[in-house]
Amino acid sequence: SRAAIVCLVLVFFAFIFLGEGKILQKVFSGAVGIVVAVIAMMLLWIYIPSVFENIQERFDRADVSGGRTSLFLYYGQFLLSSPAYFLGGIGMQQIFEKVSPYFPVHDVPHMGIQEVWVVWGCVGIVMLVMLFAKIVMVSKQYAHGRRKLYQFMPFFLTLIYTSSGQLLTSSRALMALIVSYVCLCIR
C-alpha cells in the first residue's frame, strides 16, 4: 500500500537522522540508502516489471488517497448529522450498514482517529488520547526517564499509519501499538 511505502521511507530516514553519529555520517548513510533504493527500483523495473508497475500505479492515480478522502467526508457528514453520533458514536458492529441509509458509503472509516470517533464518539477520542498519554507516561517509568528520540519512532509511525488506515478493527495497528509501547519501555 502507499501508506506502507511512505512509512517505510519515513522509518528509514528517521532511523538514520535520529540515531547517534555525526551529521556527515548521517548524510552519507542517507545518500547510500537513496542509491540502494534507486538500484532496487531499477532491478524491479528490469526483472519484475509487474511489481514495478504496481508500485508506480499506486502513486499515479488521480485519487492518490484511493477513495479515502470521500470516506473521510462521508463519515464526517454522518458524525455532524446527529449530536448523539457526534458525542457517543454508533458502536463497532456493522458500521457501514448503520451509515449507508444516510450516506452512500460502502466501507468502514479508513482513518484511525475518525474510526474511533465514529465508533465511540467524543468520549472515544478522549479515551484514545488518554491511552496514548498513559503509554508514554508508564513507559517513562520502565525506561527510568531515559529515552532517546528514536524510541518514539514506532509510536509516531503507528499514529501516521493509522491516519491512513484503521485502528480499532485492524489487529496489525493494535499490534504496532504494543510494539511501540515496548520500544518506549526499553532502556
mmCIF file of C-alpha atoms in Angstrom:
data_model
loop_
_atom_site.group_PDB
_atom_site.id
_atom_site.type_symbol
_atom_site.label_atom_id
_atom_site.label_comp_id
_atom_site.label_asym_id
_atom_site.label_seq_id
_atom_site.Cartn_x
_atom_site.Cartn_y
_atom_site.Cartn_z
ATOM 1 C CA SER A 1 0.000 0.000 0.000
ATOM 2 C CA ARG A 2 1.013 3.613 -0.413
ATOM 3 C CA ALA A 3 0.876 4.163 3.340
ATOM 4 C CA ALA A 4 3.255 1.268 3.946
ATOM 5 C CA ILE A 5 5.714 2.572 1.335
ATOM 6 C CA VAL A 6 5.625 6.099 2.756
ATOM 7 C CA CYS A 7 6.005 4.781 6.321
ATOM 8 C CA LEU A 8 8.964 2.642 5.230
ATOM 9 C CA VAL A 9 10.681 5.710 3.747
ATOM 10 C CA LEU A 10 9.951 7.676 6.935
ATOM 11 C CA VAL A 11 11.338 4.861 9.089
ATOM 12 C CA PHE A 12 14.497 4.763 7.013
ATOM 13 C CA PHE A 13 15.193 8.488 7.246
ATOM 14 C CA ALA A 14 14.126 8.753 10.875
ATOM 15 C CA PHE A 15 16.376 5.831 11.807
ATOM 16 C CA ILE A 16 19.327 7.472 10.091
ATOM 17 C CA PHE A 17 18.824 11.040 11.254
ATOM 18 C CA LEU A 18 17.575 10.364 14.788
ATOM 19 C CA GLY A 19 20.306 7.862 15.573
ATOM 20 C CA GLU A 20 23.664 8.648 17.022
ATOM 21 C CA GLY A 21 26.582 9.799 14.927
ATOM 22 C CA LYS A 22 27.956 12.830 13.183
ATOM 23 C CA ILE A 23 25.861 14.709 10.645
ATOM 24 C CA LEU A 24 28.263 13.850 7.819
ATOM 25 C CA GLN A 25 27.852 10.137 8.561
ATOM 26 C CA LYS A 26 24.080 10.548 8.583
ATOM 27 C CA VAL A 27 24.067 12.377 5.250
ATOM 28 C CA PHE A 28 26.339 9.718 3.740
ATOM 29 C CA SER A 29 24.100 6.923 5.068
ATOM 30 C CA GLY A 30 21.017 8.687 3.670
ATOM 31 C CA ALA A 31 22.677 9.082 0.250
ATOM 32 C CA VAL A 32 23.724 5.420 0.224
ATOM 33 C CA GLY A 33 20.164 4.429 1.153
ATOM 34 C CA ILE A 34 18.731 6.504 -1.700
ATOM 35 C CA VAL A 35 21.184 4.961 -4.183
ATOM 36 C CA VAL A 36 20.308 1.448 -2.973
ATOM 37 C CA ALA A 37 16.572 2.240 -3.293
ATOM 38 C CA VAL A 38 17.044 3.571 -6.837
ATOM 39 C CA ILE A 39 19.047 0.480 -7.824
ATOM 40 C CA ALA A 40 16.372 -1.769 -6.271
ATOM 41 C CA MET A 41 13.644 0.040 -8.240
ATOM 42 C CA MET A 42 15.678 -0.286 -11.445
ATOM 43 C CA LEU A 43 16.146 -4.013 -10.834
ATOM 44 C CA LEU A 44 12.410 -4.354 -10.253
ATOM 45 C CA TRP A 45 11.734 -2.445 -13.479
ATOM 46 C CA ILE A 46 14.095 -4.717 -15.429
ATOM 47 C CA TYR A 47 13.437 -8.137 -13.879
ATOM 48 C CA ILE A 48 9.945 -7.907 -12.378
ATOM 49 C CA PRO A 49 8.164 -5.135 -14.306
ATOM 50 C CA SER A 50 4.736 -6.121 -12.996
ATOM 51 C CA VAL A 51 5.769 -5.294 -9.403
ATOM 52 C CA PHE A 52 7.353 -2.016 -10.522
ATOM 53 C CA GLU A 53 4.220 -1.062 -12.470
ATOM 54 C CA ASN A 54 2.030 -1.961 -9.485
ATOM 55 C CA ILE A 55 4.040 0.380 -7.232
ATOM 56 C CA GLN A 56 4.052 3.112 -9.859
ATOM 57 C CA GLU A 57 0.296 2.768 -10.444
ATOM 58 C CA ARG A 58 -0.424 3.315 -6.748
ATOM 59 C CA PHE A 59 1.141 6.773 -6.920
ATOM 60 C CA ASP A 60 -0.072 7.702 -10.444
ATOM 61 C CA ARG A 61 -3.794 7.584 -9.716
ATOM 62 C CA ALA A 62 -5.849 10.746 -9.941
ATOM 63 C CA ASP A 63 -7.117 9.999 -6.429
ATOM 64 C CA VAL A 64 -3.924 9.200 -4.536
ATOM 65 C CA SER A 65 -5.986 8.616 -1.407
ATOM 66 C CA GLY A 66 -7.610 5.549 -3.005
ATOM 67 C CA GLY A 67 -11.097 6.828 -2.167
ATOM 68 C CA ARG A 68 -10.245 7.522 1.457
ATOM 69 C CA THR A 69 -10.929 11.237 1.077
ATOM 70 C CA SER A 70 -14.546 10.572 0.129
ATOM 71 C CA LEU A 71 -14.864 8.072 3.004
ATOM 72 C CA PHE A 72 -13.495 10.697 5.378
ATOM 73 C CA LEU A 73 -16.019 13.258 4.116
ATOM 74 C CA TYR A 74 -18.968 10.825 4.277
ATOM 75 C CA TYR A 75 -18.197 9.787 7.833
ATOM 76 C CA GLY A 76 -17.570 13.409 8.796
ATOM 77 C CA GLN A 77 -21.022 14.343 7.484
ATOM 78 C CA PHE A 78 -22.501 11.404 9.355
ATOM 79 C CA LEU A 79 -20.916 12.495 12.647
ATOM 80 C CA LEU A 80 -22.212 16.027 12.180
ATOM 81 C CA SER A 81 -25.717 14.797 11.330
ATOM 82 C CA SER A 82 -26.610 13.966 14.922
ATOM 83 C CA PRO A 83 -25.414 15.130 18.340
ATOM 84 C CA ALA A 84 -25.789 11.551 19.600
ATOM 85 C CA TYR A 85 -23.442 10.201 16.923
ATOM 86 C CA PHE A 86 -21.022 13.098 17.452
ATOM 87 C CA LEU A 87 -20.834 12.566 21.220
ATOM 88 C CA GLY A 88 -21.409 8.827 21.636
ATOM 89 C CA GLY A 89 -20.684 7.165 18.284
ATOM 90 C CA ILE A 90 -22.557 4.250 16.732
ATOM 91 C CA GLY A 91 -20.736 1.200 18.095
ATOM 92 C CA MET A 92 -18.252 -1.194 16.492
ATOM 93 C CA GLN A 93 -20.572 -3.681 14.837
ATOM 94 C CA GLN A 94 -21.691 -3.213 11.223
ATOM 95 C CA ILE A 95 -20.505 0.371 10.903
ATOM 96 C CA PHE A 96 -21.220 0.991 7.245
ATOM 97 C CA GLU A 97 -24.567 -0.828 7.402
ATOM 98 C CA LYS A 98 -25.657 1.710 10.037
ATOM 99 C CA VAL A 99 -24.377 4.644 7.989
ATOM 100 C CA SER A 100 -25.365 3.578 4.456
ATOM 101 C CA PRO A 101 -29.082 4.521 4.756
ATOM 102 C CA TYR A 102 -27.959 8.126 5.295
ATOM 103 C CA PHE A 103 -24.828 8.331 3.147
ATOM 104 C CA PRO A 104 -23.614 6.294 0.140
ATOM 105 C CA VAL A 105 -20.777 4.541 1.984
ATOM 106 C CA HIS A 106 -19.601 1.017 1.260
ATOM 107 C CA ASP A 107 -16.654 0.691 3.613
ATOM 108 C CA VAL A 108 -15.593 1.376 7.189
ATOM 109 C CA PRO A 109 -13.599 4.524 8.006
ATOM 110 C CA HIS A 110 -10.001 4.355 6.802
ATOM 111 C CA MET A 111 -8.641 6.948 9.189
ATOM 112 C CA GLY A 112 -7.928 5.613 12.663
ATOM 113 C CA ILE A 113 -8.924 8.672 14.681
ATOM 114 C CA GLN A 114 -12.146 9.129 12.708
ATOM 115 C CA GLU A 115 -12.869 5.423 13.166
ATOM 116 C CA VAL A 116 -12.627 5.865 16.941
ATOM 117 C CA TRP A 117 -14.892 8.922 16.678
ATOM 118 C CA VAL A 118 -17.495 7.064 14.594
ATOM 119 C CA VAL A 119 -17.440 4.048 16.918
ATOM 120 C CA TRP A 120 -17.218 5.740 20.336
ATOM 121 C CA GLY A 121 -17.809 9.452 19.679
ATOM 122 C CA CYS A 122 -16.042 12.262 21.518
ATOM 123 C CA VAL A 123 -15.814 10.010 24.549
ATOM 124 C CA GLY A 124 -13.725 7.589 22.492
ATOM 125 C CA ILE A 125 -11.411 10.346 21.272
ATOM 126 C CA VAL A 126 -10.778 11.451 24.863
ATOM 127 C CA MET A 127 -10.125 7.814 25.860
ATOM 128 C CA LEU A 128 -7.717 7.371 22.935
ATOM 129 C CA VAL A 129 -5.752 10.494 23.879
ATOM 130 C CA MET A 130 -5.634 9.285 27.483
ATOM 131 C CA LEU A 131 -4.403 5.869 26.283
ATOM 132 C CA PHE A 132 -1.582 7.430 24.246
ATOM 133 C CA ALA A 133 -0.618 9.696 27.156
ATOM 134 C CA LYS A 134 -0.646 6.729 29.546
ATOM 135 C CA ILE A 135 1.556 4.698 27.192
ATOM 136 C CA VAL A 136 4.141 7.472 27.174
ATOM 137 C CA MET A 137 3.937 8.097 30.947
ATOM 138 C CA VAL A 138 4.143 4.444 32.003
ATOM 139 C CA SER A 139 6.961 3.773 29.561
ATOM 140 C CA LYS A 140 8.888 6.594 31.229
ATOM 141 C CA GLN A 141 8.862 4.602 34.487
ATOM 142 C CA TYR A 142 10.244 1.471 32.808
ATOM 143 C CA ALA A 143 12.899 3.423 30.934
ATOM 144 C CA HIS A 144 13.779 5.308 34.140
ATOM 145 C CA GLY A 145 13.154 8.583 32.343
ATOM 146 C CA ARG A 146 15.994 7.954 29.869
ATOM 147 C CA ARG A 147 14.574 7.625 26.402
ATOM 148 C CA LYS A 148 16.139 8.520 23.103
ATOM 149 C CA LEU A 149 14.184 10.223 20.357
ATOM 150 C CA TYR A 150 14.418 7.158 18.097
ATOM 151 C CA GLN A 151 12.486 5.129 20.689
ATOM 152 C CA PHE A 152 9.427 7.215 19.812
ATOM 153 C CA MET A 153 9.674 6.268 16.105
ATOM 154 C CA PRO A 154 7.410 3.188 16.284
ATOM 155 C CA PHE A 155 4.853 5.191 18.263
ATOM 156 C CA PHE A 156 4.817 8.072 15.773
ATOM 157 C CA LEU A 157 4.774 5.697 12.807
ATOM 158 C CA THR A 158 1.809 3.846 14.299
ATOM 159 C CA LEU A 159 -0.027 7.163 14.564
ATOM 160 C CA ILE A 160 0.914 8.044 10.973
ATOM 161 C CA TYR A 161 -0.128 4.590 9.743
ATOM 162 C CA THR A 162 -3.496 4.774 11.474
ATOM 163 C CA SER A 163 -4.151 8.150 9.885
ATOM 164 C CA SER A 164 -4.373 6.296 6.580
ATOM 165 C CA GLY A 165 -5.878 3.053 7.836
ATOM 166 C CA GLN A 166 -7.932 1.504 10.567
ATOM 167 C CA LEU A 167 -7.104 1.362 14.259
ATOM 168 C CA LEU A 168 -9.794 -0.476 16.195
ATOM 169 C CA THR A 169 -10.712 -3.051 13.578
ATOM 170 C CA SER A 170 -7.124 -3.723 12.467
ATOM 171 C CA SER A 171 -5.169 -6.212 14.534
ATOM 172 C CA ARG A 172 -1.975 -5.046 12.785
ATOM 173 C CA ALA A 173 -2.415 -1.487 14.066
ATOM 174 C CA LEU A 174 -3.099 -2.696 17.584
ATOM 175 C CA MET A 175 -0.025 -4.955 17.437
ATOM 176 C CA ALA A 176 2.046 -2.000 16.221
ATOM 177 C CA LEU A 177 0.805 -0.022 19.224
ATOM 178 C CA ILE A 178 2.004 -2.812 21.530
ATOM 179 C CA VAL A 179 5.406 -2.903 19.827
ATOM 180 C CA SER A 180 5.565 0.906 20.132
ATOM 181 C CA TYR A 181 4.941 0.640 23.854
ATOM 182 C CA VAL A 182 7.674 -1.977 24.273
ATOM 183 C CA CYS A 183 10.133 0.203 22.313
ATOM 184 C CA LEU A 184 9.378 3.111 24.615
ATOM 185 C CA CYS A 185 9.998 0.953 27.705
ATOM 186 C CA ILE A 186 13.455 -0.254 26.650
ATOM 187 C CA ARG A 187 16.330 1.498 28.358
#
